Every structure is written in C-alpha cells, then in structure tokens.
mmCIF file of N, CA and C in Angstrom:
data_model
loop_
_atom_site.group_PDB
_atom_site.id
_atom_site.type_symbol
_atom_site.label_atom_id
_atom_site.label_comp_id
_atom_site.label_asym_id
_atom_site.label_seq_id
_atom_site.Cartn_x
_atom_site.Cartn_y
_atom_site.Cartn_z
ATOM 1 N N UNK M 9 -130.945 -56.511 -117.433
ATOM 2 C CA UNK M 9 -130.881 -57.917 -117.083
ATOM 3 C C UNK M 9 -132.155 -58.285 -116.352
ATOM 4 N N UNK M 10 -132.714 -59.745 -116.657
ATOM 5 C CA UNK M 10 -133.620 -59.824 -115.812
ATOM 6 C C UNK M 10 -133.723 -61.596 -115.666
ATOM 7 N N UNK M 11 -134.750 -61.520 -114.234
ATOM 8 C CA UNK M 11 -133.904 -63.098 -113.532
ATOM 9 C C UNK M 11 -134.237 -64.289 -114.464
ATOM 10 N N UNK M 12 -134.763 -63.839 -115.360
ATOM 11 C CA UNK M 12 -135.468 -65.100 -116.517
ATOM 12 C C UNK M 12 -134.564 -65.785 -117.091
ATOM 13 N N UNK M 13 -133.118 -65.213 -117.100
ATOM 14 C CA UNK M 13 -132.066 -65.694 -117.867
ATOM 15 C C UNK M 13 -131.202 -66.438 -117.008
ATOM 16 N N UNK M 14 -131.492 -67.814 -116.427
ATOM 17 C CA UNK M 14 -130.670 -68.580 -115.318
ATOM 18 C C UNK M 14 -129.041 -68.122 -115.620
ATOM 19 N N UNK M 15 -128.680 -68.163 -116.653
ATOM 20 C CA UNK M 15 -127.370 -67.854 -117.064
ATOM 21 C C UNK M 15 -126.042 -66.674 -116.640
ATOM 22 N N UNK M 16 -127.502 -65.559 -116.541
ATOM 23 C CA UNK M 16 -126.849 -64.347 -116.660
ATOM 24 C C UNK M 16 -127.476 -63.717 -115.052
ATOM 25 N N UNK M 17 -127.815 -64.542 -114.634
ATOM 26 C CA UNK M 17 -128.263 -64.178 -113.427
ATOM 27 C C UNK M 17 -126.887 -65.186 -111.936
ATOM 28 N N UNK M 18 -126.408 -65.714 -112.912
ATOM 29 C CA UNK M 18 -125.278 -66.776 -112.388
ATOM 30 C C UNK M 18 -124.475 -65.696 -112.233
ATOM 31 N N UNK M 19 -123.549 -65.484 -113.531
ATOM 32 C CA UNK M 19 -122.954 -64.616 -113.482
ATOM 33 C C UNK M 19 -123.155 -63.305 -113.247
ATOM 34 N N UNK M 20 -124.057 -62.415 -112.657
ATOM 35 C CA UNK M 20 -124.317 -61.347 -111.954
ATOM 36 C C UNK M 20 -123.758 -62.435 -110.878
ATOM 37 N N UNK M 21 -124.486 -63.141 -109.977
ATOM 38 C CA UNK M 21 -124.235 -63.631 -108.308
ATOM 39 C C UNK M 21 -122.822 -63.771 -108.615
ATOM 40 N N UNK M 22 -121.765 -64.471 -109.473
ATOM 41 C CA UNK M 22 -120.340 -64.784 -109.668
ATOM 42 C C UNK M 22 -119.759 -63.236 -109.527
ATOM 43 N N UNK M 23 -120.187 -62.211 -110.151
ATOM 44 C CA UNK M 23 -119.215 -60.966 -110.022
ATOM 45 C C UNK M 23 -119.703 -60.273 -108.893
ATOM 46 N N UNK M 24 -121.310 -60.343 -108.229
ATOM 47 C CA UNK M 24 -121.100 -59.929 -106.886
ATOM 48 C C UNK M 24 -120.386 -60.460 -106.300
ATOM 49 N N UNK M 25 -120.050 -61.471 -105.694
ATOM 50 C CA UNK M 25 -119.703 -62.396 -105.003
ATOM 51 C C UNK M 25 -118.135 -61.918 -105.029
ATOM 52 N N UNK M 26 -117.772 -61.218 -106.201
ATOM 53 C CA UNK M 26 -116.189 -61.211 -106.212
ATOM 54 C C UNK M 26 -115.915 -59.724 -105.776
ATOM 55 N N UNK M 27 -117.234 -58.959 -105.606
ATOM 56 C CA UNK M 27 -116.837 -57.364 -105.094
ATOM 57 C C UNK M 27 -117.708 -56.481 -105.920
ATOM 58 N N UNK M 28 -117.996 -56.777 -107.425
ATOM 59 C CA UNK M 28 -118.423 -55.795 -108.216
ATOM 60 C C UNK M 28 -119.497 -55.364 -107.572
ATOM 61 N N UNK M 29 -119.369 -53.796 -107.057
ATOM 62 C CA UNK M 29 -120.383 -52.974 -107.131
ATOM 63 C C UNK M 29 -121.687 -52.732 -107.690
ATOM 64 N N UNK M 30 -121.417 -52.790 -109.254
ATOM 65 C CA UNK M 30 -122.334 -52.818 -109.814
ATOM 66 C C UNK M 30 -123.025 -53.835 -109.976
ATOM 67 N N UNK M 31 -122.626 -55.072 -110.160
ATOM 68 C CA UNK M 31 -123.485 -56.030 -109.849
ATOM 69 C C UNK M 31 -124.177 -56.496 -108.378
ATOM 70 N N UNK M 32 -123.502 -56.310 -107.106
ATOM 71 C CA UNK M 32 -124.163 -56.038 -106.364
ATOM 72 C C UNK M 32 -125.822 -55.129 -106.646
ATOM 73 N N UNK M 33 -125.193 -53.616 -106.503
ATOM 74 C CA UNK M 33 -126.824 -53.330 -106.760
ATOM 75 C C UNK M 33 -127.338 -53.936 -107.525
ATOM 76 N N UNK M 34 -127.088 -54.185 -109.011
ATOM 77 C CA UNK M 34 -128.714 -54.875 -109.894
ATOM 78 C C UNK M 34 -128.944 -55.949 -109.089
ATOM 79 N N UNK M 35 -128.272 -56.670 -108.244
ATOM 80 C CA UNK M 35 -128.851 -58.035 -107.670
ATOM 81 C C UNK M 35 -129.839 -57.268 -106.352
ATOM 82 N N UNK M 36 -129.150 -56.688 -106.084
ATOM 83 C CA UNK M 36 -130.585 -55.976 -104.874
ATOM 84 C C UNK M 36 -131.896 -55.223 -105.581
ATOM 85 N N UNK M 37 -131.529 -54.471 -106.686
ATOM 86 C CA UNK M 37 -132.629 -54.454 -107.310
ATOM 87 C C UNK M 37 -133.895 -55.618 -108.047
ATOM 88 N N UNK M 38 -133.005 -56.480 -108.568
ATOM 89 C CA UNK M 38 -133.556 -57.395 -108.833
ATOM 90 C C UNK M 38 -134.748 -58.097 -107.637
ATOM 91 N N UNK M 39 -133.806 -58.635 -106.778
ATOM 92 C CA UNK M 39 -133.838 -59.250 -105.252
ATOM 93 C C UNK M 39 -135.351 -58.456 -104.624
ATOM 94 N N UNK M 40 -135.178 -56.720 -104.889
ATOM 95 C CA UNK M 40 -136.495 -56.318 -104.040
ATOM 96 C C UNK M 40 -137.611 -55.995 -105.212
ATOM 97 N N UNK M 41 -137.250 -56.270 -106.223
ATOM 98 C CA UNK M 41 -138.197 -56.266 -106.978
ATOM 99 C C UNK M 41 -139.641 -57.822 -107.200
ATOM 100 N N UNK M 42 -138.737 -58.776 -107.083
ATOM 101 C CA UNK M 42 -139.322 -60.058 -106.597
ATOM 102 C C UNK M 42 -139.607 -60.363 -105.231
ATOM 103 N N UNK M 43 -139.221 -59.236 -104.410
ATOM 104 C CA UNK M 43 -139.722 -59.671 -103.313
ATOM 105 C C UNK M 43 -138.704 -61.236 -102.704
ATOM 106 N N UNK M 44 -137.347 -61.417 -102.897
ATOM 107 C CA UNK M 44 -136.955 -62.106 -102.553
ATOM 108 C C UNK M 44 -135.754 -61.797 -101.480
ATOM 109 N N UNK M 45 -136.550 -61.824 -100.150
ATOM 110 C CA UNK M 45 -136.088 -61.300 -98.844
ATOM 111 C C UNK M 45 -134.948 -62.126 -98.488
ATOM 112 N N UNK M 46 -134.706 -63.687 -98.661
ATOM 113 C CA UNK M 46 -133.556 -64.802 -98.844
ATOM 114 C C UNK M 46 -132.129 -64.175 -99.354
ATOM 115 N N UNK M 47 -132.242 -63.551 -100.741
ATOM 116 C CA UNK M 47 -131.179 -63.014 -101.411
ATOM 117 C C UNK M 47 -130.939 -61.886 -101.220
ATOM 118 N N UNK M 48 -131.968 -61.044 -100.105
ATOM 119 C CA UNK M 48 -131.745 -59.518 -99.796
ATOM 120 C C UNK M 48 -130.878 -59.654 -98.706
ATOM 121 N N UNK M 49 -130.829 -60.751 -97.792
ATOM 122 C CA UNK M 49 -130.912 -61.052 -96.509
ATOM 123 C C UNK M 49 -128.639 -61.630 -97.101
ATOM 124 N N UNK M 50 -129.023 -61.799 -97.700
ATOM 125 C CA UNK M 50 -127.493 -63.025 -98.215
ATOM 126 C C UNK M 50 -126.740 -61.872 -98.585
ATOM 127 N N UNK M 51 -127.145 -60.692 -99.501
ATOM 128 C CA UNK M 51 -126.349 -59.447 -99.580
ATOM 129 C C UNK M 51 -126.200 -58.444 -98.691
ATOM 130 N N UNK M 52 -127.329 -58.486 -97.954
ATOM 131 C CA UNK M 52 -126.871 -57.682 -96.498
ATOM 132 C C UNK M 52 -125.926 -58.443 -95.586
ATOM 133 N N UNK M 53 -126.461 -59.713 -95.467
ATOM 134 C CA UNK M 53 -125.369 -59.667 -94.336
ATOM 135 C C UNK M 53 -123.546 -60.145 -94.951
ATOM 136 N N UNK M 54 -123.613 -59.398 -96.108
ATOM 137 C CA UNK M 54 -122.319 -59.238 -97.202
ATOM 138 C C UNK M 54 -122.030 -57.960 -96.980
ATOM 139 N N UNK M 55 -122.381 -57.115 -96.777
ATOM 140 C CA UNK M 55 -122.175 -55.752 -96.491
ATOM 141 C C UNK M 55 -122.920 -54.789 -97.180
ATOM 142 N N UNK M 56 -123.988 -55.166 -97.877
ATOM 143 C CA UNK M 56 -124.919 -54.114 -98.351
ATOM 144 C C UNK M 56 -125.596 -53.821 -97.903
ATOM 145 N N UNK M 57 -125.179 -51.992 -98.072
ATOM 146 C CA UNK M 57 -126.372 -51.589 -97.101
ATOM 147 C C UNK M 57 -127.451 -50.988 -97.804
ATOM 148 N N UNK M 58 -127.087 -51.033 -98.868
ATOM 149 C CA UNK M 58 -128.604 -51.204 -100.039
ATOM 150 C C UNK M 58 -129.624 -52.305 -99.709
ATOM 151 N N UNK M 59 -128.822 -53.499 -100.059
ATOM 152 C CA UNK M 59 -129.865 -54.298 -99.459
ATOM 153 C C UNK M 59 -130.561 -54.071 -97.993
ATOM 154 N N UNK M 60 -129.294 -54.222 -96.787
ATOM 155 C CA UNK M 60 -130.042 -53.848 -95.669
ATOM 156 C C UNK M 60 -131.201 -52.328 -96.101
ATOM 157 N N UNK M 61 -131.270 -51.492 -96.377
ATOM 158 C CA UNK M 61 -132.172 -50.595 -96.654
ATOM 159 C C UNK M 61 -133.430 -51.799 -96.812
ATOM 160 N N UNK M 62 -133.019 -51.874 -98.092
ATOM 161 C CA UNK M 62 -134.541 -53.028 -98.630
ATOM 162 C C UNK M 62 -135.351 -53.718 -97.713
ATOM 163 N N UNK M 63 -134.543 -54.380 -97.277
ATOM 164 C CA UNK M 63 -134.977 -55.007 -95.875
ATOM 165 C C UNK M 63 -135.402 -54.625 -94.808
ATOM 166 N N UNK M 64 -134.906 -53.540 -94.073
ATOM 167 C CA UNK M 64 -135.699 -52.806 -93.007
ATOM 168 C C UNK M 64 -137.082 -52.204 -93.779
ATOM 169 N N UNK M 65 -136.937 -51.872 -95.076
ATOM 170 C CA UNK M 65 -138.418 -51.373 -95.610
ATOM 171 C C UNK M 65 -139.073 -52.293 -95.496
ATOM 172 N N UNK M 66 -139.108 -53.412 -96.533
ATOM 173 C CA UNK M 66 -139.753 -54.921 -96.222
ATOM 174 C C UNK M 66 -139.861 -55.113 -94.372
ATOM 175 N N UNK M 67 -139.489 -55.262 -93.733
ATOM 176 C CA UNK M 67 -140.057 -55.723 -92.949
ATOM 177 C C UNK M 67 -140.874 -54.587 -91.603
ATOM 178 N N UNK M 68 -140.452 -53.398 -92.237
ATOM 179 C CA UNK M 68 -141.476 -52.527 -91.691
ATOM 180 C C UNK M 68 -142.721 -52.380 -92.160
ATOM 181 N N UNK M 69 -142.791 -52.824 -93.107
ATOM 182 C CA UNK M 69 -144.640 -52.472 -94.364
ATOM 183 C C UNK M 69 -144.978 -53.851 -93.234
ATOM 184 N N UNK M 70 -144.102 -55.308 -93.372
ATOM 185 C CA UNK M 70 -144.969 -56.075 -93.142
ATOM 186 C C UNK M 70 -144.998 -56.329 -90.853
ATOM 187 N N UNK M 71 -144.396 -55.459 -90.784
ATOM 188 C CA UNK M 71 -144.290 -55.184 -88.909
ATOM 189 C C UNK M 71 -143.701 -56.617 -88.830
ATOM 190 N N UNK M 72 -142.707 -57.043 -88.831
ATOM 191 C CA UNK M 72 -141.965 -57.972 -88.879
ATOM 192 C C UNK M 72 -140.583 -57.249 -87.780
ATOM 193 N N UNK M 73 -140.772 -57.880 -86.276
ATOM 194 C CA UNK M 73 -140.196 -57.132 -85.466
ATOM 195 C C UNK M 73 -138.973 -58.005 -85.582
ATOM 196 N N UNK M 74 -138.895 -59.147 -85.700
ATOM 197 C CA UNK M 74 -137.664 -60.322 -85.725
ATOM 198 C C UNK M 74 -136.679 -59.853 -86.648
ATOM 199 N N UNK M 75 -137.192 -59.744 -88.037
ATOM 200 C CA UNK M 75 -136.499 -59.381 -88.948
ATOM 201 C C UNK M 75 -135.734 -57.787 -88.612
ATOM 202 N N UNK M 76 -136.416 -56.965 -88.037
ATOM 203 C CA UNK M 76 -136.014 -55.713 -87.336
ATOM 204 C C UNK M 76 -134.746 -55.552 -86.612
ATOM 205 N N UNK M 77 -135.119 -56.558 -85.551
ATOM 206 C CA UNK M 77 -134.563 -57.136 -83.912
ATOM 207 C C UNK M 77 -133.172 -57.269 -85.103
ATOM 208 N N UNK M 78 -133.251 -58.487 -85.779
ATOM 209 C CA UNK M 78 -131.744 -58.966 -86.627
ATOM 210 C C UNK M 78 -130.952 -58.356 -87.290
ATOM 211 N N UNK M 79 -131.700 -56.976 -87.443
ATOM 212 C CA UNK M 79 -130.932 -56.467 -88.803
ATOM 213 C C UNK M 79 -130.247 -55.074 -87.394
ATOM 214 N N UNK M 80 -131.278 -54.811 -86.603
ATOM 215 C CA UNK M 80 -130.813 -53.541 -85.392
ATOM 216 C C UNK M 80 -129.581 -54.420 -84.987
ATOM 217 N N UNK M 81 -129.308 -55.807 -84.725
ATOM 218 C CA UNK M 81 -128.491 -56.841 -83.674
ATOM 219 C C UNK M 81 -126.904 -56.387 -84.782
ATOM 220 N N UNK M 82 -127.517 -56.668 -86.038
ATOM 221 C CA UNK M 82 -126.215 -56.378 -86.889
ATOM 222 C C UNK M 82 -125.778 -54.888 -87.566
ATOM 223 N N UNK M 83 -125.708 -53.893 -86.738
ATOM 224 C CA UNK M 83 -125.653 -52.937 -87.121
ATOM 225 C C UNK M 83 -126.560 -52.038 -87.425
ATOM 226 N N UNK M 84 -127.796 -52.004 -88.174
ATOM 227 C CA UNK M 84 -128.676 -51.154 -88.718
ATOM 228 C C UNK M 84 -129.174 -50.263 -87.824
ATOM 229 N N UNK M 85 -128.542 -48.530 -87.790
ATOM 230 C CA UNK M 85 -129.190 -48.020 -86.879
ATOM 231 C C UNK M 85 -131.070 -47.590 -87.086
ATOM 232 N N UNK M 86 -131.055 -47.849 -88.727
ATOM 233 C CA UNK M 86 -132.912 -47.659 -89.519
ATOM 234 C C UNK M 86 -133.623 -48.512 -88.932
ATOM 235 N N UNK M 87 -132.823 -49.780 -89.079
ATOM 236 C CA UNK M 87 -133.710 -50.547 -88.279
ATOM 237 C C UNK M 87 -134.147 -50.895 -86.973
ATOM 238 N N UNK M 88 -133.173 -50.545 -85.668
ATOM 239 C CA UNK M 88 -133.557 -49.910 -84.632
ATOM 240 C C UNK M 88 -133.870 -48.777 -84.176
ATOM 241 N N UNK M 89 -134.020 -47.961 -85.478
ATOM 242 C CA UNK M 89 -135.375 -46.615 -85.322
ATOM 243 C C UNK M 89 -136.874 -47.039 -85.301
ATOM 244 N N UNK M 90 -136.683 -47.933 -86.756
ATOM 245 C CA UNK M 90 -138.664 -48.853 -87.093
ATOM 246 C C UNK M 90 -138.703 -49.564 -85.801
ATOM 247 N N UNK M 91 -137.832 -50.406 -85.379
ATOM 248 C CA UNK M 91 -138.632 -51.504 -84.443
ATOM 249 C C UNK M 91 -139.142 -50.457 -82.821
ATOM 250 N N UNK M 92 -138.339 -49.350 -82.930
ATOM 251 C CA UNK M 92 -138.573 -48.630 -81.818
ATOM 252 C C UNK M 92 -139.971 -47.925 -81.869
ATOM 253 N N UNK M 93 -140.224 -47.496 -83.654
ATOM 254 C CA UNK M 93 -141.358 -46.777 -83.690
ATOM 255 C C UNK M 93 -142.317 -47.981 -83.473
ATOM 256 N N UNK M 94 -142.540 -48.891 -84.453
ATOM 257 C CA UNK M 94 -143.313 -50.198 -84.267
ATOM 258 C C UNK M 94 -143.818 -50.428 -82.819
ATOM 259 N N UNK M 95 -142.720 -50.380 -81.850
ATOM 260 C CA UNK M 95 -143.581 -50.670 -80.776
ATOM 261 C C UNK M 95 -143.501 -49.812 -79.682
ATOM 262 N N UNK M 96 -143.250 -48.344 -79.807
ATOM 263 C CA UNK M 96 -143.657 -47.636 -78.728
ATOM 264 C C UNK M 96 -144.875 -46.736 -79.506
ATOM 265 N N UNK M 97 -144.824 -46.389 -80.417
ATOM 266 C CA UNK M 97 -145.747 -45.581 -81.298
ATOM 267 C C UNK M 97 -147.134 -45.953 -81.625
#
C-alpha cells in the first residue's frame, strides 16, 4: 500500500482506528517513512509503541528536547533515556 491512493489510505486509518494491528503498523510505517511526525504523534498517543519508537528516533536525530520532554511525560522510558543523554552528555 502506498499513501498515493487517498482511498486506501482511508481505509487503512478506518481499520486502525478500530484496533487492527496490522494496519496500525503499515500506518507507522508509512507515517515514518514520509516523515509525518503529526500521524506518528496521533498513533502514539493511541498506544503505539511502534510509533512512539519512531518518534523518540525522530526527535533525537533532530535534538528536539520538547518532543522528548512529551513523549518521557507520557510514559516513554527511551525517551527519557535520549533527553537525559541529550543534555547531560
């Protein structure tokens, strides 16, 4: 699948949205493949911790301590490892 198809990219978000697993991940794959931190950000704080992964990576390449700070505030113990290395290291 790929996001070119408005259609089928609906229905991926319709069967995440309802639980499917598998559509979850391809949407995080998708999501960090475009670089679209919005829809990484909308499935993490859904309970993926795929996505959250994605996201603490993304915002460690780009030292993005906020994005860190938010994701450590909601659980992520990865991400209050980076923001710790980020700024004592």
């Amino acid at each position: 699948m790929t996001d070119s198809d408005p259609t089928a990219l609906t229905v991926l978000k319709e069967r995440a949205d309802s639980g499917d697993p598998d559509a979850i991940d391809e949407l995080v794959e998708l999501a960090a493949e475009r670089g679209d931190l919005a829809e990484l950000r909308r499935l993490a704080d859904r309970g993926s911790s795929t996505a959250t992964d994605q996201l603490v990576e993304a915002a460690t390449e780009r030292g993005d301590l906020d994005e860190l700070r938010r994701l450590a505030d909601a659980g992520s113990v990865t991400a209050g490892d980076r923001l710790l290395e980020l700024t004592t290291g």
